[in-house]
């Protein structure tokens, strides 16, 4: 089995530091990397909708001089005829050197990694994990704050189904001086297992509130999230909760002047477009950082796969 990235904790802190440094070098000298993946193919297997993750993986591979194959919806693959993800993994391993996969079922990326003979990258599995968004988030925090330690971060919105929140909390739990504020409606609180297994286990100070404005003054980073309509069991609950938090310029009155406002996107209604021109808005920087860090990730996993062949 090749080295894959299914959970952000599959990589050590040192490996994440190396990826961030490589991404920073790519930003500085992209020409050095423009032929690194010549002759290599990335397969993007997207069983769920995506704009950023799929297109940033594809842009990343093209900017490394490689090629891309794949599909962007389950209906255009043989999954529509009942093929298992395990068989899909074995099949695509015959055509591609590396796979990036998004799937609505929690754990699907793990099953694919077990059955593929090439590296597999989890591009989001249901409401579970989204490790490459976390890498983009970490690169953004590093570029904005100069460090991955010593700050207070507020997570706001759908903390129950928001897989980007789950992965980022796991990643940050390995750095020092992190304070967490969890801001959500009662029904969308962070799952207990994450509080128990990560925040309490690692002695990370955390507070829970429903009040964004009350939490605002203490925050160095505000991580807004969309209410995940596709994970709800009934539309009524979604409609009741979808506009729980809408960040407007007025709500930033008591925010720090160097607050970093993040959002994995897509945004529905959680951040007013009036905030886009605020210098504290970092969410489109996250989008761009996502391409650079995915370039670094593809290079790392292909390099390790090549070493395994010897
Ligand atoms: N952040 C993110 O995963 O966006 P997409 O759903 O557009 O890929």
Tab-separated table of C-alpha atoms in Angstrom, residues 22-284:
chain	number	residue	atom	x	y	z
A	22	UNK	CA	7.753	23.577	-0.108
A	23	UNK	CA	4.500	25.459	-0.846
A	24	UNK	CA	6.213	28.741	0.093
A	25	UNK	CA	9.063	27.886	-2.277
A	26	UNK	CA	6.550	27.108	-5.055
A	27	UNK	CA	4.970	30.548	-4.483
A	28	UNK	CA	8.440	32.128	-4.788
A	29	UNK	CA	9.856	30.102	-7.684
A	30	UNK	CA	7.073	28.314	-9.607
A	31	UNK	CA	9.340	27.743	-12.639
A	32	UNK	CA	11.478	25.326	-10.578
A	33	UNK	CA	8.465	23.005	-10.300
A	34	UNK	CA	6.888	23.332	-13.745
A	35	UNK	CA	8.147	19.975	-15.085
A	36	UNK	CA	8.388	17.959	-11.853
A	37	UNK	CA	5.390	15.766	-12.745
A	38	UNK	CA	6.071	15.414	-16.450
A	39	UNK	CA	4.628	12.065	-17.599
A	40	UNK	CA	2.555	11.583	-14.421
A	41	UNK	CA	-1.227	11.382	-14.168
A	42	UNK	CA	-3.537	12.471	-11.361
A	43	UNK	CA	-7.023	10.917	-11.214
A	44	UNK	CA	-9.691	13.121	-9.622
A	45	UNK	CA	-12.605	10.915	-8.556
A	46	UNK	CA	-15.355	13.195	-7.305
A	47	UNK	CA	-18.540	11.422	-6.227
A	48	UNK	CA	-19.756	14.709	-4.668
A	49	UNK	CA	-19.853	18.301	-5.986
A	50	UNK	CA	-16.755	20.476	-5.667
A	51	UNK	CA	-15.354	23.642	-7.198
A	52	UNK	CA	-12.212	24.476	-5.214
A	53	UNK	CA	-10.876	21.081	-4.225
A	54	UNK	CA	-11.207	19.402	-7.607
A	55	UNK	CA	-10.108	22.365	-9.695
A	56	UNK	CA	-7.202	23.226	-7.391
A	57	UNK	CA	-5.959	19.625	-7.596
A	58	UNK	CA	-6.240	19.762	-11.364
A	59	UNK	CA	-4.561	23.179	-11.605
A	60	UNK	CA	-1.851	21.931	-9.237
A	61	UNK	CA	-1.084	18.910	-11.426
A	62	UNK	CA	-1.033	20.983	-14.624
A	63	UNK	CA	1.310	23.529	-13.021
A	64	UNK	CA	3.615	20.638	-12.134
A	65	UNK	CA	3.705	19.590	-15.804
A	66	UNK	CA	1.501	16.512	-15.297
A	67	UNK	CA	-1.855	15.392	-16.667
A	68	UNK	CA	-5.289	14.804	-15.169
A	69	UNK	CA	-8.031	12.227	-15.748
A	70	UNK	CA	-11.211	11.684	-13.779
A	71	UNK	CA	-14.878	12.387	-13.266
A	72	UNK	CA	-16.795	15.037	-11.373
A	73	UNK	CA	-19.992	13.182	-10.474
A	74	UNK	CA	-20.859	9.622	-9.489
A	75	UNK	CA	-23.468	9.398	-12.268
A	76	UNK	CA	-20.815	9.589	-14.976
A	77	UNK	CA	-18.789	6.724	-13.458
A	78	UNK	CA	-19.563	3.013	-13.141
A	79	UNK	CA	-20.587	3.688	-9.519
A	80	UNK	CA	-23.957	4.446	-11.157
A	81	UNK	CA	-24.002	0.772	-12.249
A	82	UNK	CA	-23.197	-0.433	-8.749
A	83	UNK	CA	-19.404	-0.731	-8.844
A	84	UNK	CA	-17.774	-0.661	-5.396
A	85	UNK	CA	-15.197	1.967	-4.429
A	86	UNK	CA	-12.717	-0.882	-3.843
A	87	UNK	CA	-13.038	-2.024	-7.476
A	88	UNK	CA	-12.884	1.594	-8.640
A	89	UNK	CA	-9.605	1.959	-6.717
A	90	UNK	CA	-8.073	-1.150	-8.296
A	91	UNK	CA	-9.188	-0.014	-11.757
A	92	UNK	CA	-7.961	3.575	-11.530
A	93	UNK	CA	-4.596	2.351	-10.162
A	94	UNK	CA	-4.045	0.853	-13.652
A	95	UNK	CA	-4.380	4.294	-15.266
A	96	UNK	CA	-3.093	6.928	-12.822
A	97	UNK	CA	-0.059	7.551	-10.601
A	98	UNK	CA	-2.025	9.230	-7.807
A	99	UNK	CA	-5.707	9.572	-6.855
A	100	UNK	CA	-7.634	12.415	-5.205
A	101	UNK	CA	-11.118	11.299	-4.171
A	102	UNK	CA	-14.209	12.938	-2.653
A	103	UNK	CA	-17.068	10.725	-1.537
A	104	UNK	CA	-20.251	11.254	0.523
A	105	UNK	CA	-19.563	8.232	2.769
A	106	UNK	CA	-17.356	8.570	5.835
A	107	UNK	CA	-14.416	6.172	5.526
A	108	UNK	CA	-14.646	5.755	1.727
A	109	UNK	CA	-11.176	7.251	1.169
A	110	UNK	CA	-9.706	4.744	3.610
A	111	UNK	CA	-11.268	1.847	1.670
A	112	UNK	CA	-9.860	3.230	-1.575
A	113	UNK	CA	-6.369	3.610	-0.066
A	114	UNK	CA	-6.514	-0.010	1.116
A	115	UNK	CA	-7.313	-1.217	-2.402
A	116	UNK	CA	-5.305	1.128	-4.612
A	117	UNK	CA	-1.692	0.502	-5.582
A	118	UNK	CA	-0.996	4.246	-5.905
A	119	UNK	CA	-1.169	7.077	-3.312
A	120	UNK	CA	-4.683	8.214	-2.402
A	121	UNK	CA	-5.646	11.661	-1.146
A	122	UNK	CA	-8.877	12.130	0.787
A	123	UNK	CA	-10.545	15.164	-0.792
A	124	UNK	CA	-13.428	14.969	1.701
A	125	UNK	CA	-15.354	11.948	3.041
A	126	UNK	CA	-18.905	12.767	4.115
A	127	UNK	CA	-19.103	14.772	7.338
A	128	UNK	CA	-15.841	13.240	8.528
A	129	UNK	CA	-12.532	14.717	7.336
A	130	UNK	CA	-11.051	17.073	4.740
A	131	UNK	CA	-7.278	16.987	5.282
A	132	UNK	CA	-6.214	18.948	2.193
A	133	UNK	CA	-8.487	21.834	3.182
A	134	UNK	CA	-6.665	21.695	6.506
A	135	UNK	CA	-3.316	21.953	4.749
A	136	UNK	CA	-4.637	25.016	2.871
A	137	UNK	CA	-5.876	26.451	6.180
A	138	UNK	CA	-2.539	25.849	7.918
A	139	UNK	CA	-0.613	27.493	5.074
A	140	UNK	CA	-2.994	30.470	5.242
A	141	UNK	CA	-2.634	30.822	9.025
A	142	UNK	CA	1.155	30.561	8.697
A	143	UNK	CA	1.288	33.217	5.973
A	144	UNK	CA	-1.065	35.557	7.852
A	145	UNK	CA	0.170	35.082	11.411
A	146	UNK	CA	3.762	33.941	10.865
A	147	UNK	CA	3.255	30.924	13.153
A	148	UNK	CA	0.999	27.960	13.838
A	149	UNK	CA	1.188	28.476	17.603
A	150	UNK	CA	-0.110	30.948	20.156
A	151	UNK	CA	-3.526	32.189	19.056
A	152	UNK	CA	-7.228	32.047	19.828
A	153	UNK	CA	-9.360	30.623	17.042
A	154	UNK	CA	-13.158	30.732	16.931
A	155	UNK	CA	-15.012	28.133	14.867
A	156	UNK	CA	-18.491	29.380	13.973
A	157	UNK	CA	-21.509	27.736	12.340
A	158	UNK	CA	-22.078	24.066	11.599
A	159	UNK	CA	-19.504	22.395	13.818
A	160	UNK	CA	-21.385	19.099	13.757
A	161	UNK	CA	-21.152	18.299	10.057
A	162	UNK	CA	-18.309	20.665	9.086
A	163	UNK	CA	-15.522	18.246	8.178
A	164	UNK	CA	-13.038	21.087	7.639
A	165	UNK	CA	-13.498	22.072	11.292
A	166	UNK	CA	-12.907	18.508	12.493
A	167	UNK	CA	-9.678	18.182	10.516
A	168	UNK	CA	-8.359	21.632	11.476
A	169	UNK	CA	-8.984	21.079	15.203
A	170	UNK	CA	-7.077	17.768	14.975
A	171	UNK	CA	-4.184	19.482	13.189
A	172	UNK	CA	-3.981	22.435	15.595
A	173	UNK	CA	-4.055	20.126	18.619
A	174	UNK	CA	-0.377	19.383	17.953
A	175	UNK	CA	0.762	23.012	18.229
A	176	UNK	CA	1.248	24.995	21.439
A	177	UNK	CA	-0.707	27.899	22.890
A	178	UNK	CA	-3.938	27.289	20.942
A	179	UNK	CA	-7.224	28.421	22.501
A	180	UNK	CA	-10.461	27.318	20.863
A	181	UNK	CA	-13.890	28.975	20.980
A	182	UNK	CA	-16.748	26.878	19.584
A	183	UNK	CA	-19.636	29.051	18.376
A	184	UNK	CA	-22.711	27.196	17.130
A	185	UNK	CA	-26.413	26.592	17.668
A	186	UNK	CA	-27.136	23.799	20.194
A	187	UNK	CA	-28.091	21.367	17.401
A	188	UNK	CA	-24.844	21.920	15.480
A	189	UNK	CA	-22.303	21.610	18.286
A	190	UNK	CA	-18.944	19.945	17.737
A	191	UNK	CA	-19.310	16.135	18.077
A	192	UNK	CA	-18.538	14.936	21.614
A	193	UNK	CA	-15.886	12.495	20.399
A	194	UNK	CA	-13.790	15.382	19.064
A	195	UNK	CA	-14.114	17.300	22.334
A	196	UNK	CA	-13.199	14.204	24.333
A	197	UNK	CA	-10.516	12.622	22.119
A	198	UNK	CA	-8.799	15.809	20.984
A	199	UNK	CA	-9.562	18.955	22.984
A	200	UNK	CA	-9.799	17.353	26.455
A	201	UNK	CA	-7.195	14.679	25.754
A	202	UNK	CA	-4.642	17.303	24.665
A	203	UNK	CA	-5.612	19.810	27.392
A	204	UNK	CA	-6.531	22.459	24.843
A	205	UNK	CA	-8.480	25.266	26.512
A	206	UNK	CA	-11.892	25.598	24.863
A	207	UNK	CA	-15.175	27.405	25.434
A	208	UNK	CA	-18.604	26.885	23.873
A	209	UNK	CA	-21.115	29.623	23.157
A	210	UNK	CA	-23.998	30.464	20.839
A	211	UNK	CA	-23.051	34.169	20.781
A	212	UNK	CA	-20.626	35.235	18.033
A	213	UNK	CA	-20.472	38.902	19.047
A	214	UNK	CA	-19.655	38.021	22.647
A	215	UNK	CA	-16.788	35.800	21.479
A	216	UNK	CA	-15.449	38.244	18.881
A	217	UNK	CA	-13.068	40.505	20.904
A	218	UNK	CA	-10.827	37.597	22.008
A	219	UNK	CA	-10.356	36.079	18.556
A	220	UNK	CA	-7.178	36.177	16.454
A	221	UNK	CA	-8.787	33.939	13.823
A	222	UNK	CA	-12.479	33.515	13.026
A	223	UNK	CA	-13.245	30.373	11.006
A	224	UNK	CA	-16.773	30.689	9.582
A	225	UNK	CA	-18.574	27.678	8.109
A	226	UNK	CA	-21.623	26.967	5.987
A	227	UNK	CA	-24.547	24.983	7.413
A	228	UNK	CA	-24.160	21.698	5.511
A	229	UNK	CA	-27.558	21.238	3.872
A	230	UNK	CA	-26.533	17.942	2.230
A	231	UNK	CA	-25.956	16.268	5.620
A	232	UNK	CA	-29.360	17.146	7.136
A	233	UNK	CA	-32.068	14.518	7.489
A	234	UNK	CA	-34.875	17.012	6.977
A	235	UNK	CA	-35.198	20.305	5.119
A	236	UNK	CA	-37.166	21.997	7.933
A	237	UNK	CA	-34.234	21.781	10.333
A	238	UNK	CA	-31.873	23.120	7.678
A	239	UNK	CA	-34.142	26.102	6.915
A	240	UNK	CA	-34.442	26.896	10.625
A	241	UNK	CA	-30.670	26.796	11.201
A	242	UNK	CA	-29.138	27.968	7.934
A	243	UNK	CA	-28.886	31.663	8.826
A	244	UNK	CA	-27.843	31.208	12.455
A	245	UNK	CA	-24.743	33.340	11.857
A	246	UNK	CA	-24.256	36.019	9.227
A	247	UNK	CA	-21.032	37.976	9.563
A	248	UNK	CA	-21.579	41.645	8.681
A	249	UNK	CA	-19.298	44.712	9.069
A	250	UNK	CA	-21.322	45.711	12.189
A	251	UNK	CA	-20.498	42.399	13.874
A	252	UNK	CA	-16.799	43.161	13.432
A	253	UNK	CA	-17.002	46.401	15.450
A	254	UNK	CA	-15.322	44.763	18.457
A	255	UNK	CA	-12.994	42.511	16.497
A	256	UNK	CA	-9.203	42.784	16.585
A	257	UNK	CA	-7.646	44.936	13.882
A	258	UNK	CA	-5.491	41.989	12.790
A	259	UNK	CA	-8.263	39.373	12.927
A	260	UNK	CA	-7.930	36.747	10.198
A	261	UNK	CA	-11.381	35.820	8.802
A	262	UNK	CA	-11.374	32.379	7.227
A	263	UNK	CA	-14.001	30.210	5.513
A	264	UNK	CA	-13.344	27.004	3.563
A	265	UNK	CA	-16.057	28.086	1.063
A	266	UNK	CA	-18.455	27.704	-0.627
A	267	UNK	CA	-20.178	30.575	1.176
A	268	UNK	CA	-23.954	30.691	1.090
A	269	UNK	CA	-25.008	33.512	3.401
A	270	UNK	CA	-22.560	33.312	6.344
A	271	UNK	CA	-20.325	36.221	5.360
A	272	UNK	CA	-21.732	39.398	3.864
A	273	UNK	CA	-20.021	40.282	0.568
A	274	UNK	CA	-19.391	43.707	2.149
A	275	UNK	CA	-16.613	42.008	4.131
A	276	UNK	CA	-14.757	40.820	1.024
A	277	UNK	CA	-12.939	44.152	0.726
A	278	UNK	CA	-11.953	44.190	4.424
A	279	UNK	CA	-8.191	43.481	4.667
A	280	UNK	CA	-9.006	40.926	7.376
A	281	UNK	CA	-10.890	38.721	4.886
A	282	UNK	CA	-8.618	35.759	4.133
A	283	UNK	CA	-10.993	33.276	2.503
A	284	UNK	CA	-9.938	33.850	-1.097
